[in-house]
Amino acid sequence: MKHRIVVLGAGYAGICTAGKLARRLSPAETGITVVNAGPEFVQRLRLHQVAAGQRVAAPRLADLFAGTGVRLRLGRVTGVDLGRRTVTVADADGGGELGYDTLVHALGSHVDDRGVPGVDEHAFHVTGLPAALRLRDRLAHLDGRGEGGEVVVVGDGLTGIETATEIAEARPGLSVTLIARGELGARLSPGARAHLRRACERLGVTVLEHTTVEAVEAARVLCADGTALASDATVWTAGFAVPSLAAAAGLEVTGDGRIAVDRTMRSVSHPDVYAVGDSAYAVGDNGLALPMSCATAGATSQQAAHAIVGRLTGRPIADAKLAYVGNHISLGRRYAIAQTVDAAGRPRPKYLGGRTAVRVKAVILRGSLWAIEHPAFGLPRRRHRLTATPGGPFTETAVA
């Protein structure tokens, strides 16, 4: 019987992990299955562009995994039984169960309403393709009627900034307001903050700083200072949360629901489970928790793959660099910011702006898509065999 590896989720982290495992493990002794709700890969980094009306490539997962030996199972994960080592999947045919010997949790994150009334009922978001398409249709309707419209983006993190500026540039007939809980661009260097402000001014984005939203209604946003902002489309980007599946299964999680893992991305409570990407509470080399990001997805998937291969084949477990080096922020199609950070996560004084930063961001987007489209990077002629009977006990290599 083959050692069964099941990867939950086919986002950046899930695809990269599955591809690396397929490249390095013997297909005669391991079977790799990826479970995902939809048939296409979603470029989450570019969902704000989708919402603004742009066409963004969505490669079919079946094509990505063709020739790799990775099996694709389309369906929504509804439960994990850690004792029986099974995953429950729901699909149009009624679903069923998948057994595993090693489980990789890569289900990502979704919008977090932060307990603010009305967000679920009235706000749009860009954390998934259906949501981004829903917002796109709303913006197109507002723009198409020729009467203008008010768009309010709540949240001044990277997603909020990119969404507000993208909409403002793509649909200049709409008025866009960005609500910042603190100072706009607080995580940037002074020069980068000034660049961000200039870009917002050029694009006509109104910025409200030090403002807290207390409720979202169908046609307005209510702020803590008593201000009521008219809104034809409220976009909520004020936070992200992970699915409750891990906590419900009994995995040890942190206060925000992310799976607690060790340096190798292995669950601290269940050694046959690994977590990558937004699902994992991973501590970087600087001692700080890695943020939810595409860069974190790449680093954690690399480390998890190293660990799984090492433990299954008796090889030393290589260390992947767990570091967050900076932020690359699109400000529409003509402006951008590339801001590096130091070892403590503080912004460095220098930054890139203008066309240079736009080109840097474009290279990052192309590179991330290429990696997804080639998850196994060309399968080698020989892959590592397991050190024991597949599906049974195996020899572990100690990690220094």
Phi, psi and omega in degrees: 000134180288153172286122187266118176251122180244126179251122180265109178108134180240050169271200181303311185292316182295315181295315180298319179295311180300318181296317180295321179292319179296327181288330191250347182251146180295124178291344178287339185239352179228144174237126184247126178236132175251129179253127179213146184289325183246162184274355185238153173279133181257121176281085184299330178300340186240017181292333175294331175288321176300315181298327181280356175105010181270155177272128181232133182299141178226081183299144177286134181298323180300324178287323180297321184268357180301129178083358181265343185088355178281131179267135179257130177240112180274126180165165180263128179286123182248348180186156176230128176256102185291329180290315180273350183057056178227154176239132177264130183235133177253135176213185184295337181265009179105343176077198183169199182242149173239132175270151178219158168252326173230130181244135176244116182267113183220045186276000171071208185222168179222177183295144178244119183282354178057020180076011181278124181301138174091349182296311181299321186280324193239343186266153172262166175205177184227038180267359178205160183297313179303320180294318180295322178292324177297317177294319178304314180296321179294316180295320178297321178297314181296317181291322185289337182282349175073015182248009184074193180171157182255123176246125180244120177257120182259118180120126184248026170286188183300319181295317180296315180297313181295321181293314182297314182289324179295315180296317181299320180286317184286330183228075183295346178284349179259147176267127184245129175241133178249122180261121180250130180293326177236221177279137179299129178069033184300334182272006180255165174289161180306318179296318180292324177298318179296320178298318179298317180297318179297320179296317179298320179296316180296325181273353179080022178277122175277129183248127174249112182264162177052045183234132179247133178269129181257338180197152175241126177247177185299326186230013177199163178242128182259127183255159184296333181275008178095353179291138174241117182259126174295138182211122174272341177206111177262126181250119184264114177232028188273006178168160179231150178223158179261155178301154182276003185303316183296313180295320180295329180286337181110007175289148175288125182234164177273182183299331179267009175091355179285151183285128178285123183233163174270191184297338182262009180074018179269135178304135180285346181253335183223102188294348178267008181240135175239156177227141181222161177069213182297338182290340188257139169266090185256132178266125182285178181295342179269004178086001180254151179295135177289140180284162174289116183193166176295322179298319177295323177301317180294315182294316182288326177292322177298314182292319179298317179297316177304315185292315181296315179297315180299316183288328180280332186250358179078015179267158175299145180269116180288152177262123171272148178289124179252086184219149175248114191263345179162184182238140175239114190244122173280136177238071191077199182269344186255344183232156177193167176225133171243112185240115176274160179233160179273187184297336180267005179084010180270142182295137174283155183300322184274151178210166173253140177222183176066209185294328179299314179294325177298316180293321178299314180297322179296320178296318179298315180296316179295319181295318180294321179291320179299318179298322179290321181287346178229063189297333181258359177051034181083105184295135179287165180290326182235134178236157189291138175269157179284157183270357179210180181301126179305138180086350181244199181296152177216161182278132178259148175258129182296147178255127181292000000 
